[in-house]
Coordinates of C-alpha atoms in Angstrom, one line a residue:
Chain O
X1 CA 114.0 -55.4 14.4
X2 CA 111.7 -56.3 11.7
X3 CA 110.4 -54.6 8.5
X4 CA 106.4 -54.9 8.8
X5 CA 103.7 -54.1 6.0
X6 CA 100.2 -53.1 7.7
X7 CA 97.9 -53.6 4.8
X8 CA 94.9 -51.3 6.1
X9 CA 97.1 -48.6 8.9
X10 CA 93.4 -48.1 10.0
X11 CA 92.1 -48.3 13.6
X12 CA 93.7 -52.2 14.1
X13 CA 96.7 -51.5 11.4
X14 CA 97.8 -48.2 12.7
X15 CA 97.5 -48.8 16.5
X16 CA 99.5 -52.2 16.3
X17 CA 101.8 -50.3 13.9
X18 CA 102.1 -47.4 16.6
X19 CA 103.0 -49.7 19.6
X20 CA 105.3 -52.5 17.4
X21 CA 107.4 -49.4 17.1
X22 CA 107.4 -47.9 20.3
X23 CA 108.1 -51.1 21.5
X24 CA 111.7 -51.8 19.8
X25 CA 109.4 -54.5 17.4
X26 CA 109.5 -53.1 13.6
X27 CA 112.4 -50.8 12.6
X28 CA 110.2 -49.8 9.5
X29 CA 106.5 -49.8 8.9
X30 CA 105.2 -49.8 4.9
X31 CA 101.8 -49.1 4.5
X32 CA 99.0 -49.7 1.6
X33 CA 96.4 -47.4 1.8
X34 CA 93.7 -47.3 -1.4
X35 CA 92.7 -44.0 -0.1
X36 CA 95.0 -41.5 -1.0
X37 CA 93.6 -39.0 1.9
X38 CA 93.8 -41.8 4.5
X39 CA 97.1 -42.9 3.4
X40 CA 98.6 -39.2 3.8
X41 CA 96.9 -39.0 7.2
X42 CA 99.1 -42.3 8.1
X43 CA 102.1 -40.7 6.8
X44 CA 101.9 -37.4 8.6
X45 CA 100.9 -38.9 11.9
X46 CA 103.8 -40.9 11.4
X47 CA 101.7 -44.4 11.8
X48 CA 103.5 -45.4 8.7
X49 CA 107.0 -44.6 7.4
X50 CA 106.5 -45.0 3.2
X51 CA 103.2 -46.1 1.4
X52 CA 103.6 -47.8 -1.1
X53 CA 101.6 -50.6 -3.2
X54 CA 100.7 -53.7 -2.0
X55 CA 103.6 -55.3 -4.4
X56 CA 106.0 -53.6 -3.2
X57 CA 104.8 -54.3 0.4
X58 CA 104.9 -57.9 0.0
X59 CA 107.8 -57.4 -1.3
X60 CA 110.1 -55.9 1.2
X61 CA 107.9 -56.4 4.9
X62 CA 109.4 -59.4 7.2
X63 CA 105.6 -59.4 8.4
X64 CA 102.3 -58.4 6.5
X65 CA 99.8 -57.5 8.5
X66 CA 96.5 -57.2 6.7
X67 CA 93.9 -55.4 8.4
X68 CA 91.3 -54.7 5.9
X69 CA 87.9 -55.9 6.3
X70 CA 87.1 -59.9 5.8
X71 CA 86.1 -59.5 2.1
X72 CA 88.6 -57.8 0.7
X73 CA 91.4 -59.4 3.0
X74 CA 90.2 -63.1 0.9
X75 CA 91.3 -61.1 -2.4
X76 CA 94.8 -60.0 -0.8
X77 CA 96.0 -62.7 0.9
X78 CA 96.5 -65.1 -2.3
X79 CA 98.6 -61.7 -3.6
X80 CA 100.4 -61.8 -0.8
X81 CA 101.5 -65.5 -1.2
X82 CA 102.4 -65.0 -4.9
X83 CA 104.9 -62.8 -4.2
X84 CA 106.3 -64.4 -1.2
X85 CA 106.6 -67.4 -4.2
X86 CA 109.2 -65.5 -5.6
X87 CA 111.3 -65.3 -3.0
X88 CA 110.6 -68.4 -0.9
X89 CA 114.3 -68.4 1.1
X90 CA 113.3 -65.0 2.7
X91 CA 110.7 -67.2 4.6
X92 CA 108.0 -63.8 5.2
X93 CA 104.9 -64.2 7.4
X94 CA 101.8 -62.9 6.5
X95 CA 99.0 -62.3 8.9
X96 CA 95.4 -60.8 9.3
X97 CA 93.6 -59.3 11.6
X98 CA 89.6 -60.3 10.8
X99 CA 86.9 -60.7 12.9
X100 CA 85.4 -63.9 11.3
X101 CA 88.0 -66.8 10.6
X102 CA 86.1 -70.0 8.4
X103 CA 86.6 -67.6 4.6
X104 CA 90.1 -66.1 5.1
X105 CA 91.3 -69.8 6.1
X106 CA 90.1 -70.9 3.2
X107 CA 91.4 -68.3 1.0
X108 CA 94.5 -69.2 1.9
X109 CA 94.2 -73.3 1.9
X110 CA 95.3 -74.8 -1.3
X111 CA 98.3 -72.1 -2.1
X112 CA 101.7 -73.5 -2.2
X113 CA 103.0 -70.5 0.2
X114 CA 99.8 -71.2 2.6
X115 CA 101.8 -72.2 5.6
X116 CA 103.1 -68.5 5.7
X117 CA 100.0 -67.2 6.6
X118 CA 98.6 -67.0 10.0
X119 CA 95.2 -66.3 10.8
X120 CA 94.6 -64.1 13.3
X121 CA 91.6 -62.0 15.4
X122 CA 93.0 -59.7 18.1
X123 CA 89.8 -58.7 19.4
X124 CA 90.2 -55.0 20.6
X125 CA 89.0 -52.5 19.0
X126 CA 86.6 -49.2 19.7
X127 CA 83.7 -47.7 17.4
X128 CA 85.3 -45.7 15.0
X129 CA 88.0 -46.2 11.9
X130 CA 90.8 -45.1 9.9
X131 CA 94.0 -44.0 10.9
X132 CA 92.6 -41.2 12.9
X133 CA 91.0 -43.5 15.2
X134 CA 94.9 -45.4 15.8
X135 CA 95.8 -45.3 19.2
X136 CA 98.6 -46.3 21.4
X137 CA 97.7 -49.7 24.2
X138 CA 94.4 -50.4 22.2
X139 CA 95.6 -54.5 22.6
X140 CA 96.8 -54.3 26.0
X141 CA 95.1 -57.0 28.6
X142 CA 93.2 -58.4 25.6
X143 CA 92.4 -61.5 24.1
X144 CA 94.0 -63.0 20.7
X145 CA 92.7 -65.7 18.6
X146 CA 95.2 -67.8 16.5
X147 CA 93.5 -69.9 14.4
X148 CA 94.0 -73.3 13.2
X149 CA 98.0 -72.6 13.8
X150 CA 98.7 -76.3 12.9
X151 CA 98.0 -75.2 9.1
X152 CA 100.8 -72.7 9.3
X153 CA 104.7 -73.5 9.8
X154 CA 105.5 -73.8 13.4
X155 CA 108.5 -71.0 12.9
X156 CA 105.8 -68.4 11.4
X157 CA 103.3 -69.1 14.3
X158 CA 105.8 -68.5 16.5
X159 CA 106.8 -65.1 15.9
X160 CA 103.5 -64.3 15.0
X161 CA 103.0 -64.8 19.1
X162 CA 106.2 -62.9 19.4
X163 CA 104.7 -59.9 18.0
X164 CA 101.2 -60.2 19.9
X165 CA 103.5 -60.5 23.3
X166 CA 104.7 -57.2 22.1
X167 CA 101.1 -55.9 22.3
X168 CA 100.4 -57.6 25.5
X169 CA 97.5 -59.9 24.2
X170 CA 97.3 -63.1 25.4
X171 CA 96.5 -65.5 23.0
X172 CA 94.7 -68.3 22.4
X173 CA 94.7 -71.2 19.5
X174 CA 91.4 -72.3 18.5
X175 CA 89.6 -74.2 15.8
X176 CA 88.5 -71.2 13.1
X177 CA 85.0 -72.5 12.9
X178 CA 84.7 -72.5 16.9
X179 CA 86.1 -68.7 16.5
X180 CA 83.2 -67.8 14.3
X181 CA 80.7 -69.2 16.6
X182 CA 82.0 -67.8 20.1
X183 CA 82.4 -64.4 18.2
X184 CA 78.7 -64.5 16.6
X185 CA 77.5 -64.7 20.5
X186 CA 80.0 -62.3 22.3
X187 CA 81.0 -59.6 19.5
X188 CA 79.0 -60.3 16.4
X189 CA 75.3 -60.1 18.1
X190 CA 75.9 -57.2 19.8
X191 CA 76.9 -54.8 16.9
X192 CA 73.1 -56.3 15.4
X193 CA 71.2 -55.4 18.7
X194 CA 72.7 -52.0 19.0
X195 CA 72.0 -51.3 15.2
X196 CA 68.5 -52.7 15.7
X197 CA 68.3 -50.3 19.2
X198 CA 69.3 -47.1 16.6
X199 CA 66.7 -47.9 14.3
X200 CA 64.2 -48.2 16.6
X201 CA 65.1 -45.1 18.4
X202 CA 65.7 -43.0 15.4
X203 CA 62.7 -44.1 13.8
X204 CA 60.4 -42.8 16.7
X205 CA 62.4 -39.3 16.6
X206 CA 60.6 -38.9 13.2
X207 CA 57.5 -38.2 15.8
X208 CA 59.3 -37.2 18.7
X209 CA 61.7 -34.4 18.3
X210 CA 63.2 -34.6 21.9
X211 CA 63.2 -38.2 21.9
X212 CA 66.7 -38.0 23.0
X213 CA 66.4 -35.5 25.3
X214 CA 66.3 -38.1 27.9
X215 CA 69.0 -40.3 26.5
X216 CA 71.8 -41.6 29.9
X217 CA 74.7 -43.6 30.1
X218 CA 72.9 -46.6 29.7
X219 CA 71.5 -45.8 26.4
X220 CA 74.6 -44.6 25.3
X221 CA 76.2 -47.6 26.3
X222 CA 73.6 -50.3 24.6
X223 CA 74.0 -48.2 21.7
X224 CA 77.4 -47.1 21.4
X225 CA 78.4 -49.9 18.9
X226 CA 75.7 -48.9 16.3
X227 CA 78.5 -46.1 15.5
X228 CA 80.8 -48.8 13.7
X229 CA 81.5 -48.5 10.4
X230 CA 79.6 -50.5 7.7
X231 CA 82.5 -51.7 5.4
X232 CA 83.9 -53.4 7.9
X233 CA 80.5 -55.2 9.1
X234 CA 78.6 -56.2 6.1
X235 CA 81.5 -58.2 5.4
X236 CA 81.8 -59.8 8.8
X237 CA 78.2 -60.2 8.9
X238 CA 78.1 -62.0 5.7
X239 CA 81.3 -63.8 6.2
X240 CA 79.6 -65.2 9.2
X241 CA 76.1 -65.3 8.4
X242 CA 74.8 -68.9 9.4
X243 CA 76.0 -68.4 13.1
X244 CA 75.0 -64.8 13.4
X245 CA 71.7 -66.5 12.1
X246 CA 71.4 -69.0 14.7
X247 CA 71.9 -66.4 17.5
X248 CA 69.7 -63.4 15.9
X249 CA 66.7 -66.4 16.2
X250 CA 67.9 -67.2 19.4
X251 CA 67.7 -63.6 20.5
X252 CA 64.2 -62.7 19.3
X253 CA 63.2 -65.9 21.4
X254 CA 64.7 -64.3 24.3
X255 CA 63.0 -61.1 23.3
X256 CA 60.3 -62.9 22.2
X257 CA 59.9 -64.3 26.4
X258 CA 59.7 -60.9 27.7
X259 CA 57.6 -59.2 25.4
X260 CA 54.9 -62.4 26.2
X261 CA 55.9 -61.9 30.1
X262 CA 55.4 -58.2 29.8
X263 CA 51.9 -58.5 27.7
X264 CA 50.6 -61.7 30.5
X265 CA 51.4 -58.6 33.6
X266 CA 53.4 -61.6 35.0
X267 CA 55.2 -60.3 37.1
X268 CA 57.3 -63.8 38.4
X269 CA 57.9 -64.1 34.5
X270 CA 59.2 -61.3 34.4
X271 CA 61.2 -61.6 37.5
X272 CA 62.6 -65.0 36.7
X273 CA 64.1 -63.6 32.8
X274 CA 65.8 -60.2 34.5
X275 CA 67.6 -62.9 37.3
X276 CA 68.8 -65.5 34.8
X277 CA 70.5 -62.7 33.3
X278 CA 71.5 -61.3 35.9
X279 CA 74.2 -64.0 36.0
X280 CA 75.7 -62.2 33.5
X281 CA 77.5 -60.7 36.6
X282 CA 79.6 -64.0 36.8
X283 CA 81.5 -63.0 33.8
X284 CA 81.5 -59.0 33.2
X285 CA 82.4 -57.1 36.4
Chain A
X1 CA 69.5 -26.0 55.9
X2 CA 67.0 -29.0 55.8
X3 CA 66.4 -32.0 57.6
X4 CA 65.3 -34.7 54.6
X5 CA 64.3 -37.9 54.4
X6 CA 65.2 -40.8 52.4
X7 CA 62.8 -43.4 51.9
X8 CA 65.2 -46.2 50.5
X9 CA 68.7 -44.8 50.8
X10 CA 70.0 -46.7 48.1
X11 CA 72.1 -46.3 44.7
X12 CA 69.5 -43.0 44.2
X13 CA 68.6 -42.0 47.5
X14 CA 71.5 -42.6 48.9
X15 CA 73.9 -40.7 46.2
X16 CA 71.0 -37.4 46.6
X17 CA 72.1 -37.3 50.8
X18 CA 75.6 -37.6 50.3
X19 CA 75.6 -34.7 48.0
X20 CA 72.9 -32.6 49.5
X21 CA 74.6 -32.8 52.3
X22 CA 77.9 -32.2 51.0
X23 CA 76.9 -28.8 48.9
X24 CA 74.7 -27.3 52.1
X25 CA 71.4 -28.3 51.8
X26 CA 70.9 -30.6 54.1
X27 CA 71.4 -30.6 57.6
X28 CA 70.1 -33.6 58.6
X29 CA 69.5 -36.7 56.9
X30 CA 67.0 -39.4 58.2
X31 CA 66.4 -42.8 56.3
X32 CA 63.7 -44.9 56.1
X33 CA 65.0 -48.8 55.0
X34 CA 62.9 -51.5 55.5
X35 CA 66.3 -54.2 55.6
X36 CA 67.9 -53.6 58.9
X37 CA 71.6 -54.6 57.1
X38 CA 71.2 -52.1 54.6
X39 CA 69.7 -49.4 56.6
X40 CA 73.0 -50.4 59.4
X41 CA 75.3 -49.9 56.4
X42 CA 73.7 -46.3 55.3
X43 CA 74.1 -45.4 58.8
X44 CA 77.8 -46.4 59.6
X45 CA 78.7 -44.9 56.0
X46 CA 77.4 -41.7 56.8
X47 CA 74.7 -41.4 54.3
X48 CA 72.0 -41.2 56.6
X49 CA 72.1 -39.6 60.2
X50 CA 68.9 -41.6 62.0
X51 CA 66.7 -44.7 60.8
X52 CA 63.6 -43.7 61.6
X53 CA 59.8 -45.5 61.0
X54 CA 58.2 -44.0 57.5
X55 CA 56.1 -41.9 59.8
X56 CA 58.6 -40.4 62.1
X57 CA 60.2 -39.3 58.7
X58 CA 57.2 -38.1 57.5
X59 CA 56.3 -36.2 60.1
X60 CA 59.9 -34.7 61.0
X61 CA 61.7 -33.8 57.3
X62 CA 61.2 -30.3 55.5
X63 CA 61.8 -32.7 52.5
X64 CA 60.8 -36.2 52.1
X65 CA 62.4 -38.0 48.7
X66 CA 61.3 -41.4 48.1
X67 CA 63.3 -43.5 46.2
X68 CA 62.1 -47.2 46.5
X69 CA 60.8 -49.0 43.2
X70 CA 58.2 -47.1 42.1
X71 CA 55.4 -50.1 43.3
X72 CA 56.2 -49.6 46.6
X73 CA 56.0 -45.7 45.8
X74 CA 52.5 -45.5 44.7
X75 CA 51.4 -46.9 48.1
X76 CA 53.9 -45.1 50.5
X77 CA 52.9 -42.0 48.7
X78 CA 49.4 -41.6 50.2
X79 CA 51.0 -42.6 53.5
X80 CA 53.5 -39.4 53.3
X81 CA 50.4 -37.5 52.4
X82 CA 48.4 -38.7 55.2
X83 CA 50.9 -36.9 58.1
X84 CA 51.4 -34.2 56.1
X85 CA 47.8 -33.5 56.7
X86 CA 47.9 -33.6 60.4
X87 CA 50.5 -30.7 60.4
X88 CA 49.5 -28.4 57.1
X89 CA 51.5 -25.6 58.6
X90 CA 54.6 -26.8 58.3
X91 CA 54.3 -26.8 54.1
X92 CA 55.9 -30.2 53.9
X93 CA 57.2 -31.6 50.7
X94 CA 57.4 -35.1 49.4
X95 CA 58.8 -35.7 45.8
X96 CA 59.6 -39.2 44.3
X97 CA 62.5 -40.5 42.0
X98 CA 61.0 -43.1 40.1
X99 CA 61.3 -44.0 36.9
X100 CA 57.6 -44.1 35.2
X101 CA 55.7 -41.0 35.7
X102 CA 52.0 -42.5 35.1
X103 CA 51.2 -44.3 38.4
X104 CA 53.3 -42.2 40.6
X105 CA 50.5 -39.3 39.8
X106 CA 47.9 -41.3 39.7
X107 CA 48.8 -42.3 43.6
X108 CA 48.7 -38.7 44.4
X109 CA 45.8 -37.7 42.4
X110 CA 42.5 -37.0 44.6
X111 CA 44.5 -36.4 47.6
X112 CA 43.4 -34.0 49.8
X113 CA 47.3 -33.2 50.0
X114 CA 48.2 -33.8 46.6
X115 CA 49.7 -30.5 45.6
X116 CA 52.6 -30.6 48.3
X117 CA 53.4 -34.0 46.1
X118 CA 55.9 -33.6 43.3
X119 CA 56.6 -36.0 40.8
X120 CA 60.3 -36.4 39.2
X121 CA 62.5 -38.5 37.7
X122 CA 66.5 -37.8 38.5
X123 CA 67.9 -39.3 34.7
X124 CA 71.0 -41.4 36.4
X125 CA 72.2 -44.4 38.1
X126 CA 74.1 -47.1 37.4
X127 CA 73.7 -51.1 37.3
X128 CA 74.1 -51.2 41.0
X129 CA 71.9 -51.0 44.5
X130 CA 71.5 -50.7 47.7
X131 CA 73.4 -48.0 49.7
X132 CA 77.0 -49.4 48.7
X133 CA 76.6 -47.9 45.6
X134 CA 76.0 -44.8 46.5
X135 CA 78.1 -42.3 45.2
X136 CA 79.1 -38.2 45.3
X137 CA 78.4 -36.3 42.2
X138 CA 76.4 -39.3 40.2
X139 CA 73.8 -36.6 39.2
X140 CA 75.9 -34.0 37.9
X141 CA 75.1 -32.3 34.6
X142 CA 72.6 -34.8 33.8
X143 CA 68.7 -34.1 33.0
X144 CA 66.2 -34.2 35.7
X145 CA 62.4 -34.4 34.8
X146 CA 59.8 -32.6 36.9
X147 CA 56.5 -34.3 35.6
X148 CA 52.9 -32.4 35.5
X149 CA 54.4 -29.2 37.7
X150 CA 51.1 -27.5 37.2
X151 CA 49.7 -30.1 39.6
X152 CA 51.6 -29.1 42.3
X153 CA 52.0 -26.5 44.6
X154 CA 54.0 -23.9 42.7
X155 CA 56.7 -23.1 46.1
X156 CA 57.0 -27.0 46.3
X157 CA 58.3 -27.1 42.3
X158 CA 60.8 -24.1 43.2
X159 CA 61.9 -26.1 46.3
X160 CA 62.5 -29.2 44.3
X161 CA 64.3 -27.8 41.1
X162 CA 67.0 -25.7 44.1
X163 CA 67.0 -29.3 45.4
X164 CA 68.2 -30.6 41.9
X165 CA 70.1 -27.6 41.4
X166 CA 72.1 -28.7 44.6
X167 CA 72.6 -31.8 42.5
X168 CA 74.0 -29.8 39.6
X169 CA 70.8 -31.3 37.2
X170 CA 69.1 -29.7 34.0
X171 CA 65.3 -29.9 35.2
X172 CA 63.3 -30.4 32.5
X173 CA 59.3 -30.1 33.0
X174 CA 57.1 -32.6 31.5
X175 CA 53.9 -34.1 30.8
X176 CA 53.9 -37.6 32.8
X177 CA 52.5 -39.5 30.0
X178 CA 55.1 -37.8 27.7
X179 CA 57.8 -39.1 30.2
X180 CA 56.9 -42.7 29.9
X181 CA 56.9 -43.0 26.1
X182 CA 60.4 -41.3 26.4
X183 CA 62.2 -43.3 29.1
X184 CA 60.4 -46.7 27.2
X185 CA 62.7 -45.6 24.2
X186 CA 65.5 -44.6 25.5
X187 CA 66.5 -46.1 28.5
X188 CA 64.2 -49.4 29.7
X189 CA 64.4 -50.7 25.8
X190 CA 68.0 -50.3 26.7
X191 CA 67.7 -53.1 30.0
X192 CA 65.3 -54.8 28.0
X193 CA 67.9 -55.5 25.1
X194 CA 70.7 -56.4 27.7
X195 CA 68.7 -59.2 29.2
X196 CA 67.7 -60.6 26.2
X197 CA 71.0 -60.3 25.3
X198 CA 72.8 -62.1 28.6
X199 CA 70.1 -64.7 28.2
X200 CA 71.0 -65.0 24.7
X201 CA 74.7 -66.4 25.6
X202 CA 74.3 -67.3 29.0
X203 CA 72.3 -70.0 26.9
X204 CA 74.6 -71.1 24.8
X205 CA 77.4 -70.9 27.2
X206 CA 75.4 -74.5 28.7
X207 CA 76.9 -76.1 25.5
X208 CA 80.2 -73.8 25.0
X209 CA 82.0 -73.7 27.9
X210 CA 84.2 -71.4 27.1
X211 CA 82.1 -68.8 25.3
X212 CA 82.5 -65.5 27.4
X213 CA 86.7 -66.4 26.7
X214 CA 86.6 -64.0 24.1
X215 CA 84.0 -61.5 25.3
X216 CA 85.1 -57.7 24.8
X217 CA 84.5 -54.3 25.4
X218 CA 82.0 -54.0 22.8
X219 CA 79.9 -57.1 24.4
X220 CA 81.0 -55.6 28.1
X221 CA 79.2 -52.4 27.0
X222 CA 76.0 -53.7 25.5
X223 CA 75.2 -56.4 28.2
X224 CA 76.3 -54.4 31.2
X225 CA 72.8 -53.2 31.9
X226 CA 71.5 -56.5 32.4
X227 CA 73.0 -56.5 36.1
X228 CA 70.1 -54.5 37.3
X229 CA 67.9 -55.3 39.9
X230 CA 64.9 -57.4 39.7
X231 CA 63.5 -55.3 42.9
X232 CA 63.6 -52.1 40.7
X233 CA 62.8 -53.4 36.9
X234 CA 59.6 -55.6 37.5
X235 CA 58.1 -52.6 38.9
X236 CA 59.1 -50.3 35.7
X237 CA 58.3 -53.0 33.3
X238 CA 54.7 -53.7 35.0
X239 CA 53.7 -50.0 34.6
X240 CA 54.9 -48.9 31.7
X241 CA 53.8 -52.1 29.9
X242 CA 51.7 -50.6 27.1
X243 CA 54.8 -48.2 26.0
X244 CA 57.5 -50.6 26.5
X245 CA 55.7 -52.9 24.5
X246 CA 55.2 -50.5 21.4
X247 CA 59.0 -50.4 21.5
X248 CA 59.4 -54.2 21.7
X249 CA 57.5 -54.8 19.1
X250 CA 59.5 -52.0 16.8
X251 CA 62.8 -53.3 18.0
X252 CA 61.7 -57.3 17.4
X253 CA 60.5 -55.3 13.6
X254 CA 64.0 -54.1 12.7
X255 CA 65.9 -56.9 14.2
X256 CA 63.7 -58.9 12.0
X257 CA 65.1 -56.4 9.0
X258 CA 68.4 -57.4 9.8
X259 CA 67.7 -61.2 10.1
X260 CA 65.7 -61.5 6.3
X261 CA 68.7 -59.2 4.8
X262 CA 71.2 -61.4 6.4
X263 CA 69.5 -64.8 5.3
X264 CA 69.2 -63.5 2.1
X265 CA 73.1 -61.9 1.4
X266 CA 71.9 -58.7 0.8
X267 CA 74.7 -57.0 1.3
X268 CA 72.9 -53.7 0.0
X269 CA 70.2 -54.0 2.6
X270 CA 72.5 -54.7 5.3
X271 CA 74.6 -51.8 4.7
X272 CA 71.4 -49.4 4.4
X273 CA 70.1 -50.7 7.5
X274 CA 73.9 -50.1 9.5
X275 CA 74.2 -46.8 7.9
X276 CA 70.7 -46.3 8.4
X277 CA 72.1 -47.1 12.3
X278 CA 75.1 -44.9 12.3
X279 CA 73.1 -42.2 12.2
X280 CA 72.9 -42.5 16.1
X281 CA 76.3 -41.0 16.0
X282 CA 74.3 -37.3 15.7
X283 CA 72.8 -38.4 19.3
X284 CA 75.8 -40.2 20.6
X285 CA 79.1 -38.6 20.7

């Protein structure tokens, strides 16, 4: 059993925290928390068993886990690896949990304890955010990204995989750049079209008071993601901004075809955009 | 008890008999389905008791609910209407289900029966048709709209809003034209959004094989609308074209806010427009 360090016991943090206990994984979970209200919430839940600083987590923890958003995870990381430089024989792992992959590879490349780290996206996850928001099974089923493993020692990847068996992901080694592409089309993009479905509703309320009078399941379900939190997506939207580029432009083409099929009356247009996607059956039951 | 009739016992017609029946309104059920599979399939599932020709059903139902896309509505309207006329004693109904409001009246309008005509919109469904995905209790505690009631007869509104009451709705009365500027915000800019969306990655997913791999629950949510049927969409999209393109045009607006604060790094325009966003969560719980 293994002392872990969650760097960020937030919604990712706290719930792999909650089931690498439950599951006979980490003995002892240290937390670093900036904010002293969400830190106390960890506590008390019992996400977390001591907070304490970020020194003294790299300190002690077998495994960091950071799970703070992409921008400030590039800061930690490289504090992380200093101190694991001081005590090189205890041969620690540090990990992270980010949604984009190309910066916090690079953050670590270059550092003398950079084969310790292991970059990592388990891609779970639900609308809302700190430690409140924790919850057992959130990985369960679901996909995990290790990326560019062969830039980390073999030993450290290893029980990095060890620990995602213990949330039941199943994971999968890819090229970090490929990561930041596949997640601009099936995660990134959708966050942006549900923020730009908000706006666009919320901005008509300003007219229409009952606007959302009306509002079913589906509308909720389009628009569910424009609930998530923004210091974790202006990083990741940033971080991953030429590929989220690439498929915004592709995705007002798209919009582009139906607004144009919509505006001609054609109605085989029309017809011939809503069954091309309708293929999206193929892949989402 | 009643004997109704379906015209298209589908995902909406379909779900309305199996409840009605169910909670003691109906005591018969006849169906009118123009594909002899699916109108074989309603029968040996129980949803329907007879199929019968549209005029037998006409001519034999307290109650007739039509619930076909809503371009095949506006011309079997008038044909409802027509028998209705030939037996005025019997103070027939016929409502519809559709999901514009403008050309549904418009059909009825000028009709020497018109007032035994009311218009209505039950606010549910899901991405599925045809009478398999019927289901019990899919209208429960959702909003129902009754559109123009003053243009009908006033026992024929009090018939249909027990009828909805039967299907545990909130009826809420409307102006048609009202209706359509509503549903064009919040729920076909929702399909709109999900096709442009599947098309978006079923594109790229010609290049990236493996694309969808590491699809999640956020993408699951945001593109599942965008298995609805061509049969019922076209229709929606053709008549409410001058609304849903007012909502296009704002959505392409703010997706293009997203895009130039993106390009540029703003990180302060990013965040304004996701918190800007979040303020959905008042709407959404």
């Amino acid at each position: 059993m293994k002392t872990i360090g969650i760097i960020g016991p937030g919604l990712i943090g706290g719930s792999m925290a909650i089931d690498l206990r439950k599951r006979g994984y980490a003995s002892k979970v240290l937390g670093v928390e900036k904010e002293s209200l969400n830190a106390s919430a960890a506590l008390q839940m019992g996400i977390i068993d001591e907070s304490v600083s970020l020194e003294e987590c790299a300190r002690r923890s077998d495994i960091v886990i950071i799970a703070v958003p992409v921008s400030a995870a590039c800061t930690i990381l490289p504090r992380v690896l200093n101190i694991f430089a001081c005590q090189p024989e205890r041969k620690q792992i540090v990990m992270d949990t980010c949604s984009t992959k190309g910066g916090i590879v690079l953050a670590a490349a270059g550092h003398p304890m950079c084969r310790r780290f292991v970059a990592s996206h388990p891609m779970a996850g639900t609308e809302y955010s700190g430690p409140w928001a924790a919850q057992p099974s959130l990985f369960d089923g679901r996909a995990c990204i290790i990326a560019n493993p062969q830039e980390s020692d073999a030993d450290a990847v290893k029980e990095v995989e060890n620990l995602y068996d213990h949330l039941n992901m199943r994971v999968i080694e890819m090229d970090a750049a490929a990561h930041d592409v596949h997640t601009a089309y099936v995660s990134h993009i959708s966050h942006v079209t549900s923020f730009a479905l908000a706006l666009t509703v919320l901005d008509k309320e300003k007219d229409e008071k009952h606007i959302f009078d009306l509002a079913s399941g589906g509308f909720a379900s389009t628009v569910r993601l424009a609930k998530s939190n923004a210091d974790m997506w202006v990083p990741i939207l940033k971080e991953n901004r030429q590929n989220v580029l690439q498929v915004i432009d592709t995705y007002i083409n798209k919009m582009q075809q139906f607004r144009d099929a919509i505006c001609d009356n054609d109605a085989d247009a029309i017809r011939a955009l809503i069954e091309e996607g309708n293929k999206i059956k193929r892949i989402i039951r």
